[in-house]
Short mmCIF file of C-alpha atoms in Angstrom, two decimals:
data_model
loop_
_atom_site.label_atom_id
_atom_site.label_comp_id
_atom_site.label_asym_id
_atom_site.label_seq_id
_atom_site.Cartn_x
_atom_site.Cartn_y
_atom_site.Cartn_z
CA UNK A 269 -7.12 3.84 12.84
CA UNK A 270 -7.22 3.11 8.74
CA UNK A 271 -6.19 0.12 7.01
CA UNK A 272 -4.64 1.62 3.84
CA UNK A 273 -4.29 -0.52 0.70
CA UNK A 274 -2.58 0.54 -2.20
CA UNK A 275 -2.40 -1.70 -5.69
CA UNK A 276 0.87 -0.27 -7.77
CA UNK A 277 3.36 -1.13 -10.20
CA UNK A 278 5.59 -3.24 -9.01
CA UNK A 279 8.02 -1.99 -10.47
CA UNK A 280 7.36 1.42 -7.90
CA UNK A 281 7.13 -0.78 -4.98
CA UNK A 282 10.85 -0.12 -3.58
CA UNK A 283 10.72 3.70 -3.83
CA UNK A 284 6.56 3.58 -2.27
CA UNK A 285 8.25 1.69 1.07
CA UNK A 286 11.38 3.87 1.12
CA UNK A 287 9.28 6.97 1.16
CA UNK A 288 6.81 5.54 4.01
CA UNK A 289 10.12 4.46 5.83
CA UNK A 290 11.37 7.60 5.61
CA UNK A 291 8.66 9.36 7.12
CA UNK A 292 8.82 6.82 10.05
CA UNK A 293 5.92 4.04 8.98
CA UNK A 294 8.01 0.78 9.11
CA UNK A 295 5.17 -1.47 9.35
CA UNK A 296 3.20 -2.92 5.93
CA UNK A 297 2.48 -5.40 4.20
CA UNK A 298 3.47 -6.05 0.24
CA UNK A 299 1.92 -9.06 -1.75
CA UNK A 300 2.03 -9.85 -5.71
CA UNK A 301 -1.07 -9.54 -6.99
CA UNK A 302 -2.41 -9.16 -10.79
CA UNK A 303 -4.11 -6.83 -11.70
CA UNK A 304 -7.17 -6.97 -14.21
CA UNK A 305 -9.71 -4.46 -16.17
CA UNK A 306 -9.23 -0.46 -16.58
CA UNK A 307 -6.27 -0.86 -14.25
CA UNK A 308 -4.24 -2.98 -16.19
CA UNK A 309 -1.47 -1.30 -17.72
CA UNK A 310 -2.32 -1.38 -21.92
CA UNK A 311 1.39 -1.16 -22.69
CA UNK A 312 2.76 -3.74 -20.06
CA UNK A 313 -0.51 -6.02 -19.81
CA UNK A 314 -0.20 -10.03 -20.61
CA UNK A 315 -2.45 -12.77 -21.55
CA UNK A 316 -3.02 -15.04 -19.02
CA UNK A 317 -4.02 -18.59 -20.65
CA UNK A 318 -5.11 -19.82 -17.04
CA UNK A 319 -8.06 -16.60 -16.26
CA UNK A 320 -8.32 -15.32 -20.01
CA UNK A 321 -8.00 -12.19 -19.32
CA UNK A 322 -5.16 -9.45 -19.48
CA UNK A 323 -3.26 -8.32 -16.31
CA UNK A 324 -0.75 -6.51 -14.97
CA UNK A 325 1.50 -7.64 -12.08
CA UNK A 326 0.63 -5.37 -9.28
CA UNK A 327 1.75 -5.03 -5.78
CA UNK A 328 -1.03 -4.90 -3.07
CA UNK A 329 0.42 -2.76 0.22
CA UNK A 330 -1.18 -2.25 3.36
CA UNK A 331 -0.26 -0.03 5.83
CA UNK A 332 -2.24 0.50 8.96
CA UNK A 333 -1.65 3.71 10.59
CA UNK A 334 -3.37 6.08 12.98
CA UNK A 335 -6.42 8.51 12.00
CA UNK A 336 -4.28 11.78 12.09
CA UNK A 337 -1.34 9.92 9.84
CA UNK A 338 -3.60 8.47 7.06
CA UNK A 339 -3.55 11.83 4.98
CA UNK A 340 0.46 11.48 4.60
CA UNK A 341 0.36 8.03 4.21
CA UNK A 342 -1.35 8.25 1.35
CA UNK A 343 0.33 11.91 0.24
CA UNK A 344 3.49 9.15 0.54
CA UNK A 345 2.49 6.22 -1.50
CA UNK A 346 0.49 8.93 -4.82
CA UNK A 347 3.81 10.69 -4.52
CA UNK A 348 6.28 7.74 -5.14
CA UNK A 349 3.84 5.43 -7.15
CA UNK A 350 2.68 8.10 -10.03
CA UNK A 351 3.68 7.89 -13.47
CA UNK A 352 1.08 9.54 -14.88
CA UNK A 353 0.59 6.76 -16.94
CA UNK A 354 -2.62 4.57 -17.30
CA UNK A 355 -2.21 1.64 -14.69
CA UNK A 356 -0.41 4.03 -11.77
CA UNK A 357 -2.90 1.88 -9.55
CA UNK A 358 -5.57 3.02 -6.74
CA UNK A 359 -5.51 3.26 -3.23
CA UNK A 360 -8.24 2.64 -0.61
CA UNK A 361 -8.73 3.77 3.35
CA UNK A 362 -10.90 1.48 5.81
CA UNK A 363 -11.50 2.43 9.40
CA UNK A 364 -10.00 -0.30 11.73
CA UNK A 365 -12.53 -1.00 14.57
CA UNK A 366 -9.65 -2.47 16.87
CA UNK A 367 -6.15 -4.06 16.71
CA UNK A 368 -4.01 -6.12 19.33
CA UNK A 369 -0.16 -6.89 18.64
CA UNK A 370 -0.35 -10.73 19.83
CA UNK A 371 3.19 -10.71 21.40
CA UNK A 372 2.97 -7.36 23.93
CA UNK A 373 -0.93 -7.26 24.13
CA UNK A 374 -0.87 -3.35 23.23
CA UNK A 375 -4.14 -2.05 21.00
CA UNK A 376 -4.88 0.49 19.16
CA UNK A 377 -2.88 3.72 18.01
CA UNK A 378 -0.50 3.18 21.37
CA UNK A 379 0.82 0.11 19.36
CA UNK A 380 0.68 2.25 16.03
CA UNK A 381 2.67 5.23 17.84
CA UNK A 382 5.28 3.08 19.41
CA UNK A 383 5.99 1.26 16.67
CA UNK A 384 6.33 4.49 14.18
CA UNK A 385 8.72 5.95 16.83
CA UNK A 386 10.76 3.16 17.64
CA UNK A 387 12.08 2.35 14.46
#
């Protein structure tokens, strides 16, 4: 398994989840984040009075999936979060060492694969 964040535009965030929906991953997380340095879009980025700095607001969304999915997960979110502007955003893959869905007690990528298919 690979925990799969992604920081984007917000503004690309709908059409990122419809296109992992689509393919059958219903199960992520989204959070606003800002986003600061080389990242930062130039064109869009604000002064913030309370860090000093200039950001963007960013989305942060994680998606854990299963080894043999993490390629098209992330095929998913470059194809529906590129611009090709400056600031499009960067996406990082971490193994998962174990997971357990608190309610049914399932692990690992038998959770992951019934959830992908039920939904």
């Amino acid at each position: 398994m690979n925990e799969i964040k992604a920081f984007i535009r917000k503004r690309k965030a709908e059409e990122v989840i419809d296109g992992l929906e689509a393919q059958g991953f219903c199960c992520m997380t989204l959070m606003d984040v800002m986003g600061l340095g080389r990242m930062s879009d130039p064109q869009k980025a604000q002064l913030s009075i309370s860090i000093a700095e200039r950001f963007s607001d960013i989305v942060k969304l994680v998606v854990v999936c299963g080894q043999d999915d993490t390629k098209e997960v992330i095929e998913v979110i470059r194809n529906h979060a590129r611009s090709g502007q400056p600031g499009d955003g960067i996406i990082y893959v971490t193994p998962v060492s174990q997971s357990i869905h608190i309610r049914s007690g399932k692990t690992g990528d038998d959770f992951l694969q019934s959830e992908r298919h039920t939904h």
